[in-house]
Tab-separated table of C-alpha atoms in Angstrom:
chain	number	residue	atom	x	y	z
J	1	UNK	CA	-16.619	4.995	-18.524
J	2	UNK	CA	-14.841	3.494	-15.593
J	3	UNK	CA	-11.413	2.297	-15.855
J	4	UNK	CA	-9.698	0.179	-13.408
J	5	UNK	CA	-5.683	-0.439	-13.835
J	6	UNK	CA	-4.043	-3.215	-11.915
J	7	UNK	CA	-0.300	-2.823	-10.999
J	8	UNK	CA	1.226	-5.861	-9.534
J	9	UNK	CA	4.338	-7.737	-8.219
J	10	UNK	CA	5.281	-10.564	-10.126
J	11	UNK	CA	3.795	-13.713	-8.437
J	12	UNK	CA	1.202	-11.792	-6.445
J	13	UNK	CA	-1.697	-13.011	-8.318
J	14	UNK	CA	-2.406	-9.540	-9.573
J	15	UNK	CA	-3.486	-10.972	-12.882
J	16	UNK	CA	-6.015	-13.374	-11.235
J	17	UNK	CA	-7.426	-10.644	-9.119
J	18	UNK	CA	-7.727	-8.287	-12.116
J	19	UNK	CA	-9.554	-11.102	-14.166
J	20	UNK	CA	-11.947	-12.111	-11.452
J	21	UNK	CA	-12.565	-8.330	-10.815
J	22	UNK	CA	-13.695	-7.584	-14.516
J	23	UNK	CA	-15.792	-10.928	-14.275
J	24	UNK	CA	-17.636	-9.434	-11.129
J	25	UNK	CA	-18.075	-5.996	-12.435
J	26	UNK	CA	-18.927	-7.258	-16.078
J	27	UNK	CA	-16.077	-4.994	-17.341
J	28	UNK	CA	-13.772	-5.773	-20.337
J	29	UNK	CA	-10.618	-7.392	-19.412
J	30	UNK	CA	-7.058	-6.687	-20.757
J	31	UNK	CA	-3.780	-8.171	-20.014
J	32	UNK	CA	-1.529	-10.045	-22.537
J	33	UNK	CA	-4.054	-9.151	-25.415
J	34	UNK	CA	-2.276	-5.624	-25.367
J	35	UNK	CA	1.147	-7.663	-26.214
J	36	UNK	CA	-0.874	-9.309	-28.909
J	37	UNK	CA	-2.185	-6.062	-30.427
J	38	UNK	CA	1.116	-4.221	-30.241
J	39	UNK	CA	2.847	-7.242	-32.118
J	40	UNK	CA	-0.003	-7.346	-34.808
J	41	UNK	CA	0.309	-3.510	-35.511
J	42	UNK	CA	4.100	-3.843	-35.744
J	43	UNK	CA	4.410	-7.154	-37.743
J	44	UNK	CA	6.373	-8.729	-34.952
J	45	UNK	CA	5.992	-11.978	-32.839
J	46	UNK	CA	4.126	-11.486	-29.585
J	47	UNK	CA	7.069	-13.176	-27.867
J	48	UNK	CA	9.486	-10.827	-28.953
J	49	UNK	CA	7.372	-7.774	-27.976
J	50	UNK	CA	6.641	-9.135	-24.548
J	51	UNK	CA	10.361	-9.807	-23.943
J	52	UNK	CA	11.454	-6.355	-25.324
J	53	UNK	CA	8.802	-4.395	-23.239
J	54	UNK	CA	9.479	-6.333	-20.191
J	55	UNK	CA	13.281	-6.352	-20.295
J	56	UNK	CA	14.357	-2.753	-19.485
J	57	UNK	CA	18.062	-3.725	-19.253
J	58	UNK	CA	18.266	-5.244	-22.653
J	59	UNK	CA	17.226	-1.707	-24.125
J	60	UNK	CA	18.916	0.662	-21.754
J	61	UNK	CA	21.602	1.712	-24.450
J	62	UNK	CA	18.962	2.618	-27.035
J	63	UNK	CA	16.820	4.339	-24.263
J	64	UNK	CA	19.737	6.553	-23.263
J	65	UNK	CA	20.547	7.207	-26.871
J	66	UNK	CA	16.993	8.183	-27.460
J	67	UNK	CA	16.410	10.366	-24.783
J	68	UNK	CA	19.570	12.370	-25.210
J	69	UNK	CA	18.566	12.867	-28.969
J	70	UNK	CA	14.883	13.727	-28.159
J	71	UNK	CA	14.136	10.220	-29.753
J	72	UNK	CA	14.940	11.424	-33.255
J	73	UNK	CA	18.012	9.224	-33.366
J	74	UNK	CA	15.928	6.271	-32.686
J	75	UNK	CA	15.679	4.844	-36.218
J	76	UNK	CA	12.969	2.689	-38.058
J	77	UNK	CA	12.407	0.541	-35.186
J	78	UNK	CA	13.685	0.008	-31.725
J	79	UNK	CA	12.315	-0.212	-28.153
J	80	UNK	CA	11.163	3.328	-28.041
J	81	UNK	CA	8.824	2.608	-31.007
J	82	UNK	CA	7.315	-0.259	-29.090
J	83	UNK	CA	6.872	1.979	-26.059
J	84	UNK	CA	5.254	4.339	-28.420
J	85	UNK	CA	3.190	1.816	-29.899
J	86	UNK	CA	2.119	0.432	-26.470
J	87	UNK	CA	0.703	3.726	-25.180
J	88	UNK	CA	-1.156	4.069	-28.692
J	89	UNK	CA	-2.809	0.405	-27.937
J	90	UNK	CA	-3.607	1.463	-24.233
J	91	UNK	CA	-5.118	4.797	-25.189
J	92	UNK	CA	-6.960	3.125	-27.947
J	93	UNK	CA	-8.739	0.798	-25.412
J	94	UNK	CA	-9.975	3.600	-23.460
J	95	UNK	CA	-11.263	5.493	-26.564
J	96	UNK	CA	-13.777	2.479	-26.960
J	97	UNK	CA	-15.470	4.226	-24.051
J	98	UNK	CA	-16.360	0.934	-22.340
J	99	UNK	CA	-15.693	-0.040	-18.832
J	100	UNK	CA	-12.455	-1.978	-18.393
J	101	UNK	CA	-10.104	-3.589	-16.001
J	102	UNK	CA	-6.542	-3.588	-17.465
J	103	UNK	CA	-3.372	-5.329	-15.937
J	104	UNK	CA	-0.047	-4.032	-16.073
J	105	UNK	CA	1.510	-1.999	-18.992
J	106	UNK	CA	1.691	1.075	-16.809
J	107	UNK	CA	-2.013	1.699	-17.982
J	108	UNK	CA	-2.558	3.990	-14.921
J	109	UNK	CA	0.165	6.407	-16.346
J	110	UNK	CA	-0.909	6.373	-19.911
J	111	UNK	CA	-4.715	6.846	-19.011
J	112	UNK	CA	-4.324	9.449	-16.082
J	113	UNK	CA	-6.387	11.884	-17.757
J	114	UNK	CA	-9.142	9.508	-17.483
J	115	UNK	CA	-8.824	9.472	-13.534
J	116	UNK	CA	-8.747	5.577	-13.416
J	117	UNK	CA	-8.957	3.895	-10.020
J	118	UNK	CA	-5.487	2.337	-9.627
J	119	UNK	CA	-5.008	-0.923	-7.819
J	120	UNK	CA	-1.623	-2.307	-6.770
J	121	UNK	CA	-1.210	-6.060	-5.487
J	122	UNK	CA	1.690	-7.168	-3.571
J	123	UNK	CA	2.720	-10.074	-1.570
J	124	UNK	CA	5.740	-11.454	0.511
J	125	UNK	CA	8.521	-13.034	-1.276
J	126	UNK	CA	7.790	-16.631	0.358
J	127	UNK	CA	4.015	-16.178	-0.910
J	128	UNK	CA	5.320	-15.153	-4.458
J	129	UNK	CA	7.605	-18.040	-4.613
J	130	UNK	CA	4.945	-20.615	-3.908
J	131	UNK	CA	2.621	-18.902	-6.439
J	132	UNK	CA	5.333	-19.282	-9.041
J	133	UNK	CA	6.045	-22.976	-8.135
J	134	UNK	CA	2.358	-23.782	-8.684
J	135	UNK	CA	2.585	-22.175	-12.121
J	136	UNK	CA	5.942	-23.329	-12.982
J	137	UNK	CA	6.440	-24.854	-16.612
J	138	UNK	CA	7.263	-28.580	-16.568
J	139	UNK	CA	11.038	-29.003	-16.524
J	140	UNK	CA	11.844	-25.458	-14.742
J	141	UNK	CA	13.814	-26.390	-11.939
J	142	UNK	CA	15.036	-23.058	-10.363
J	143	UNK	CA	15.995	-23.159	-6.864
J	144	UNK	CA	14.105	-20.848	-4.263
J	145	UNK	CA	17.289	-18.476	-4.493
J	146	UNK	CA	17.363	-18.465	-8.420
J	147	UNK	CA	13.445	-18.027	-8.459
J	148	UNK	CA	13.586	-15.100	-5.968
J	149	UNK	CA	16.440	-13.524	-7.988
J	150	UNK	CA	14.250	-13.770	-11.032
J	151	UNK	CA	11.282	-12.323	-9.224
J	152	UNK	CA	13.255	-9.546	-8.154
J	153	UNK	CA	14.892	-8.770	-11.625
J	154	UNK	CA	11.296	-8.784	-13.273
J	155	UNK	CA	9.941	-6.336	-10.478
J	156	UNK	CA	13.173	-4.030	-11.091
J	157	UNK	CA	12.471	-3.921	-14.825
J	158	UNK	CA	8.736	-2.822	-14.124
J	159	UNK	CA	9.715	-0.269	-11.600
J	160	UNK	CA	12.432	1.187	-14.203
J	161	UNK	CA	9.983	1.114	-17.016
J	162	UNK	CA	7.366	2.813	-15.337
J	163	UNK	CA	9.891	5.588	-14.351
J	164	UNK	CA	11.130	5.791	-18.015
J	165	UNK	CA	7.412	6.368	-19.129
J	166	UNK	CA	7.008	9.154	-16.584
J	167	UNK	CA	5.251	7.235	-13.697
J	168	UNK	CA	5.688	7.899	-10.014
J	169	UNK	CA	7.183	5.396	-7.777
J	170	UNK	CA	6.192	1.970	-8.823
J	171	UNK	CA	4.337	0.102	-5.725
J	172	UNK	CA	4.457	3.149	-3.637
J	173	UNK	CA	1.019	3.068	-1.991
J	174	UNK	CA	0.614	6.962	-2.377
J	175	UNK	CA	0.427	6.214	-6.347
J	176	UNK	CA	-2.469	3.716	-6.124
J	177	UNK	CA	-5.853	4.145	-4.461
J	178	UNK	CA	-5.763	0.764	-2.725
J	179	UNK	CA	-2.978	-1.621	-2.312
J	180	UNK	CA	-3.701	-5.207	-1.533
J	181	UNK	CA	-1.525	-7.593	0.032
J	182	UNK	CA	-2.272	-11.305	-0.990
J	183	UNK	CA	0.090	-13.036	1.371
J	184	UNK	CA	-1.595	-16.265	2.733
J	185	UNK	CA	-4.915	-15.072	0.739
J	186	UNK	CA	-6.876	-16.025	-2.243
J	187	UNK	CA	-6.476	-13.395	-4.879
J	188	UNK	CA	-10.069	-14.073	-6.423
J	189	UNK	CA	-11.616	-13.945	-2.910
J	190	UNK	CA	-9.777	-10.641	-2.702
J	191	UNK	CA	-11.420	-9.567	-6.017
J	192	UNK	CA	-14.699	-9.710	-4.354
J	193	UNK	CA	-13.782	-6.837	-1.836
J	194	UNK	CA	-12.016	-4.897	-4.535
J	195	UNK	CA	-15.082	-5.062	-6.616
J	196	UNK	CA	-17.074	-3.656	-3.689
J	197	UNK	CA	-14.327	-0.922	-3.224
J	198	UNK	CA	-14.803	-0.017	-6.999
J	199	UNK	CA	-18.543	0.000	-6.718
J	200	UNK	CA	-18.446	2.426	-3.671
J	201	UNK	CA	-15.850	4.663	-5.473
J	202	UNK	CA	-18.148	4.968	-8.521
J	203	UNK	CA	-21.291	5.603	-6.602
J	204	UNK	CA	-19.329	8.396	-4.366
J	205	UNK	CA	-18.181	9.975	-7.568
J	206	UNK	CA	-21.669	10.291	-8.947
H	1	UNK	CA	-11.799	-12.434	18.818
H	2	UNK	CA	-10.811	-10.034	15.797
H	3	UNK	CA	-8.510	-7.332	16.216
H	4	UNK	CA	-7.996	-4.649	13.440
H	5	UNK	CA	-4.909	-2.343	13.539
H	6	UNK	CA	-4.501	0.843	12.009
H	7	UNK	CA	-1.392	2.399	11.157
H	8	UNK	CA	-1.473	5.776	9.389
H	9	UNK	CA	0.580	8.813	8.072
H	10	UNK	CA	-0.158	11.916	10.323
H	11	UNK	CA	-2.912	13.626	8.659
H	12	UNK	CA	-4.321	11.073	6.494
H	13	UNK	CA	-7.455	10.779	8.296
H	14	UNK	CA	-6.577	7.414	9.539
H	15	UNK	CA	-8.278	7.811	12.993
H	16	UNK	CA	-11.412	8.927	11.498
H	17	UNK	CA	-11.438	5.900	9.333
H	18	UNK	CA	-10.503	3.640	12.430
H	19	UNK	CA	-13.400	4.997	14.559
H	20	UNK	CA	-16.017	4.649	11.763
H	21	UNK	CA	-14.883	1.273	11.117
H	22	UNK	CA	-15.460	0.271	14.695
H	23	UNK	CA	-18.616	1.846	14.566
H	24	UNK	CA	-19.682	-0.067	11.528
H	25	UNK	CA	-18.509	-3.357	12.730
H	26	UNK	CA	-19.705	-2.514	16.469
H	27	UNK	CA	-16.359	-3.130	17.813
H	28	UNK	CA	-14.340	-1.681	20.674
H	29	UNK	CA	-12.285	1.533	19.705
H	30	UNK	CA	-9.050	2.359	21.083
H	31	UNK	CA	-6.839	5.543	20.388
H	32	UNK	CA	-5.804	7.892	22.594
H	33	UNK	CA	-7.159	6.212	25.550
H	34	UNK	CA	-4.180	4.018	25.459
H	35	UNK	CA	-2.169	7.252	26.444
H	36	UNK	CA	-4.526	8.018	29.216
H	37	UNK	CA	-4.270	4.290	30.400
H	38	UNK	CA	-0.667	4.741	30.470
H	39	UNK	CA	-0.565	7.774	32.255
H	40	UNK	CA	-2.773	6.696	34.760
H	41	UNK	CA	-0.750	3.637	35.432
H	42	UNK	CA	2.338	5.502	35.638
H	43	UNK	CA	0.956	8.617	37.803
H	44	UNK	CA	2.048	10.878	34.581
H	45	UNK	CA	0.130	13.505	32.878
H	46	UNK	CA	-1.445	12.227	29.310
H	47	UNK	CA	0.291	14.969	27.584
H	48	UNK	CA	3.864	14.146	28.887
H	49	UNK	CA	3.019	10.470	28.049
H	50	UNK	CA	1.944	11.409	24.196
H	51	UNK	CA	4.905	13.803	23.818
H	52	UNK	CA	7.361	11.267	24.976
H	53	UNK	CA	6.067	8.603	23.134
H	54	UNK	CA	5.498	10.284	19.874
H	55	UNK	CA	8.866	12.050	19.775
H	56	UNK	CA	11.645	9.323	19.341
H	57	UNK	CA	14.352	11.878	18.747
H	58	UNK	CA	13.967	13.412	22.104
H	59	UNK	CA	14.535	10.029	23.922
H	60	UNK	CA	17.157	8.546	21.475
H	61	UNK	CA	20.160	8.866	24.040
H	62	UNK	CA	18.380	7.061	26.767
H	63	UNK	CA	17.157	4.446	23.747
H	64	UNK	CA	20.876	3.879	22.873
H	65	UNK	CA	22.039	3.720	26.525
H	66	UNK	CA	19.252	1.160	27.482
H	67	UNK	CA	19.880	-1.321	24.601
H	68	UNK	CA	23.549	-1.286	25.019
H	69	UNK	CA	23.030	-2.242	28.683
H	70	UNK	CA	20.087	-4.724	28.112
H	71	UNK	CA	17.694	-2.101	29.620
H	72	UNK	CA	19.225	-2.926	33.229
H	73	UNK	CA	20.516	0.879	33.365
H	74	UNK	CA	17.560	2.459	32.471
H	75	UNK	CA	16.743	3.567	35.968
H	76	UNK	CA	13.288	3.973	37.832
H	77	UNK	CA	11.761	6.106	35.033
H	78	UNK	CA	12.329	6.786	31.500
H	79	UNK	CA	11.210	6.401	27.801
H	80	UNK	CA	11.866	2.717	27.833
H	81	UNK	CA	9.751	2.196	30.657
H	82	UNK	CA	6.867	4.094	28.713
H	83	UNK	CA	7.301	1.719	26.026
H	84	UNK	CA	7.110	-1.393	28.310
H	85	UNK	CA	3.833	0.104	29.753
H	86	UNK	CA	2.312	0.876	26.345
H	87	UNK	CA	3.000	-2.870	25.286
H	88	UNK	CA	1.488	-3.723	28.442
H	89	UNK	CA	-1.526	-1.711	28.016
H	90	UNK	CA	-2.110	-2.794	24.504
H	91	UNK	CA	-1.702	-6.538	25.249
H	92	UNK	CA	-4.023	-6.132	28.161
H	93	UNK	CA	-6.680	-4.723	25.607
H	94	UNK	CA	-6.240	-7.729	23.558
H	95	UNK	CA	-6.683	-10.106	26.757
H	96	UNK	CA	-10.219	-8.780	27.099
H	97	UNK	CA	-10.988	-11.065	24.298
H	98	UNK	CA	-13.207	-8.652	22.712
H	99	UNK	CA	-13.416	-7.495	18.962
H	100	UNK	CA	-11.677	-4.326	18.502
H	101	UNK	CA	-10.060	-1.780	16.471
H	102	UNK	CA	-6.992	0.144	17.540
H	103	UNK	CA	-5.352	2.982	16.049
H	104	UNK	CA	-1.567	3.526	16.201
H	105	UNK	CA	0.845	2.578	18.998
H	106	UNK	CA	2.349	-0.121	16.960
H	107	UNK	CA	-0.276	-2.420	17.838
H	108	UNK	CA	0.450	-4.944	15.020
H	109	UNK	CA	3.614	-5.393	16.220
H	110	UNK	CA	2.583	-5.938	19.829
H	111	UNK	CA	-0.259	-8.061	19.011
H	112	UNK	CA	1.264	-10.152	16.135
H	113	UNK	CA	0.319	-13.382	17.933
H	114	UNK	CA	-3.125	-12.829	17.450
H	115	UNK	CA	-2.856	-12.211	13.733
H	116	UNK	CA	-4.680	-9.035	13.842
H	117	UNK	CA	-6.092	-7.400	10.087
H	118	UNK	CA	-3.498	-4.902	9.683
H	119	UNK	CA	-4.618	-1.733	7.749
H	120	UNK	CA	-2.208	1.345	6.693
H	121	UNK	CA	-3.902	4.566	5.782
H	122	UNK	CA	-1.753	7.024	3.704
H	123	UNK	CA	-2.551	10.313	1.415
H	124	UNK	CA	-0.542	12.714	-0.684
H	125	UNK	CA	1.148	15.680	1.258
H	126	UNK	CA	-1.323	18.257	-0.414
H	127	UNK	CA	-4.290	16.229	1.077
H	128	UNK	CA	-2.554	15.849	4.585
H	129	UNK	CA	-1.901	19.571	4.613
H	130	UNK	CA	-5.386	20.297	3.847
H	131	UNK	CA	-6.713	18.066	6.463
H	132	UNK	CA	-4.444	19.417	9.012
H	133	UNK	CA	-5.463	22.953	8.207
H	134	UNK	CA	-9.365	22.064	8.673
H	135	UNK	CA	-8.264	20.665	12.240
H	136	UNK	CA	-6.029	23.355	13.239
H	137	UNK	CA	-6.222	24.964	16.393
H	138	UNK	CA	-7.220	28.486	16.458
H	139	UNK	CA	-4.065	30.817	16.202
H	140	UNK	CA	-2.076	28.002	14.672
H	141	UNK	CA	-0.325	29.996	11.667
H	142	UNK	CA	2.068	27.756	10.243
H	143	UNK	CA	3.244	28.225	6.475
H	144	UNK	CA	2.508	25.228	4.181
H	145	UNK	CA	6.194	24.372	4.135
H	146	UNK	CA	6.298	24.588	7.965
H	147	UNK	CA	3.274	22.303	8.314
H	148	UNK	CA	4.722	19.717	5.670
H	149	UNK	CA	7.951	19.754	7.663
H	150	UNK	CA	5.889	18.780	10.900
H	151	UNK	CA	4.016	16.347	9.283
H	152	UNK	CA	7.043	14.664	7.883
H	153	UNK	CA	8.728	14.756	11.254
H	154	UNK	CA	5.920	13.057	12.910
H	155	UNK	CA	5.870	10.543	10.538
H	156	UNK	CA	9.469	10.023	10.675
H	157	UNK	CA	9.325	9.490	14.307
H	158	UNK	CA	6.608	7.068	13.987
H	159	UNK	CA	8.797	5.162	11.533
H	160	UNK	CA	11.583	5.123	13.858
H	161	UNK	CA	9.659	4.097	16.764
H	162	UNK	CA	8.112	1.301	14.927
H	163	UNK	CA	11.664	-0.033	13.941
H	164	UNK	CA	12.656	0.282	17.594
H	165	UNK	CA	9.795	-1.688	19.048
H	166	UNK	CA	10.722	-4.381	16.571
H	167	UNK	CA	8.462	-3.657	13.480
H	168	UNK	CA	9.101	-4.026	9.902
H	169	UNK	CA	9.119	-1.054	7.525
H	170	UNK	CA	6.576	1.435	8.655
H	171	UNK	CA	4.153	2.208	5.822
H	172	UNK	CA	5.229	-0.697	3.444
H	173	UNK	CA	2.408	-2.283	1.977
H	174	UNK	CA	3.999	-5.746	2.707
H	175	UNK	CA	3.399	-5.383	6.282
H	176	UNK	CA	-0.273	-4.601	6.179
H	177	UNK	CA	-3.076	-6.671	4.559
H	178	UNK	CA	-4.738	-3.568	2.934
H	179	UNK	CA	-3.193	0.136	2.411
H	180	UNK	CA	-5.962	2.860	1.818
H	181	UNK	CA	-5.063	6.149	0.106
H	182	UNK	CA	-7.426	8.848	1.300
H	183	UNK	CA	-6.276	11.644	-1.272
H	184	UNK	CA	-9.548	13.363	-2.354
H	185	UNK	CA	-11.440	10.896	-0.542
H	186	UNK	CA	-13.840	10.886	2.539
H	187	UNK	CA	-11.859	8.499	4.989
H	188	UNK	CA	-15.476	7.666	6.420
H	189	UNK	CA	-16.799	6.407	3.164
H	190	UNK	CA	-13.708	4.419	2.982
H	191	UNK	CA	-14.476	2.918	6.398
H	192	UNK	CA	-17.315	1.061	4.677
H	193	UNK	CA	-15.384	-0.584	2.216
H	194	UNK	CA	-12.765	-1.392	4.633
H	195	UNK	CA	-15.648	-3.042	6.908
H	196	UNK	CA	-16.726	-5.247	3.969
H	197	UNK	CA	-13.081	-6.008	3.613
H	198	UNK	CA	-12.761	-7.024	7.077
H	199	UNK	CA	-16.194	-9.095	7.494
H	200	UNK	CA	-14.988	-10.969	4.434
H	201	UNK	CA	-11.450	-11.861	5.759
H	202	UNK	CA	-13.311	-13.229	8.854
H	203	UNK	CA	-15.738	-14.997	6.845
H	204	UNK	CA	-12.826	-16.699	4.913
H	205	UNK	CA	-10.927	-17.633	7.984
H	206	UNK	CA	-13.858	-19.468	9.729
């Protein structure tokens, strides 16, 4: 079984790259479906689960409390519980034993024992702004400054969440096999090269 | 004309990767020959030129002085003069108009106008220690701690020198198109993937 994890900056096109990569390799593909699975298992709305897991700052009091009291004081349900469920869902995917590409959710941390191939996708702020603008919902009228602040804030949360679940520096190329910059590039085009890299890695391992 | 620049951490195998890449692409290849050219042009020993250019800290007084007085007070010969010569030599290589791979020397900064494809090569300290041990000269008996300190110090100088010549953050993946981690990997094997990446990039540009 081969596992490819994709970490990415918000707006870098990491999801598109991962999706195309899975298609090129004929691997299973997971991103937001993980959120849906967590929500289903917990009887919560997917929207609530996504917001809670992706917003470290909203839960930092609970986190601090839980880690001080070894999580025993965490109660019936809180953010810690969602994180535990996330780890379970991600690990259950790996236990299926099928080749897969998994985007986000700190999958490289949870699945380290499987020695996945870890890819990180980054881009310049200007490129991320442009990509976000193209995908913006109708009526979303943030200024460049506001949008850049939003992007930075989301990535800051991802960084903190990764540290919280025990991962090394988010986005530090030492923690990934390959780091791809999508500035002025088409993520789907880049997926072709990444697919060749992955095939090469797998052939070399054999 | 296509230019590939390779930045690298000391001991990461970036030179081997670059050399193999040039061979695979049938491109011209430059690394220490640049030092020889600078030395020849200046009537100095290659050893002296290399030590001076690679040791920022030994020259920081001169650097500070020269930048305060707009380099006019730099005298007949000093480190600034060597840096100017380095820029000249690197630019002259590009002016030949031939496809090339160039390792180190902040070539991506000097040759930015040519929009080179910029690759950075990194590795974990344990991997770098092992690679340095394999290549150590006979009689070189540094402890792991001493060797790690040496590696860190060389990379710190590379980082400072890059900033001094006007480049953005050394090793920050936003400043390179692709960042390759050679930990537990053979740099020459990885060169094959990088070659495919480069060919893809060139095809897409056309």
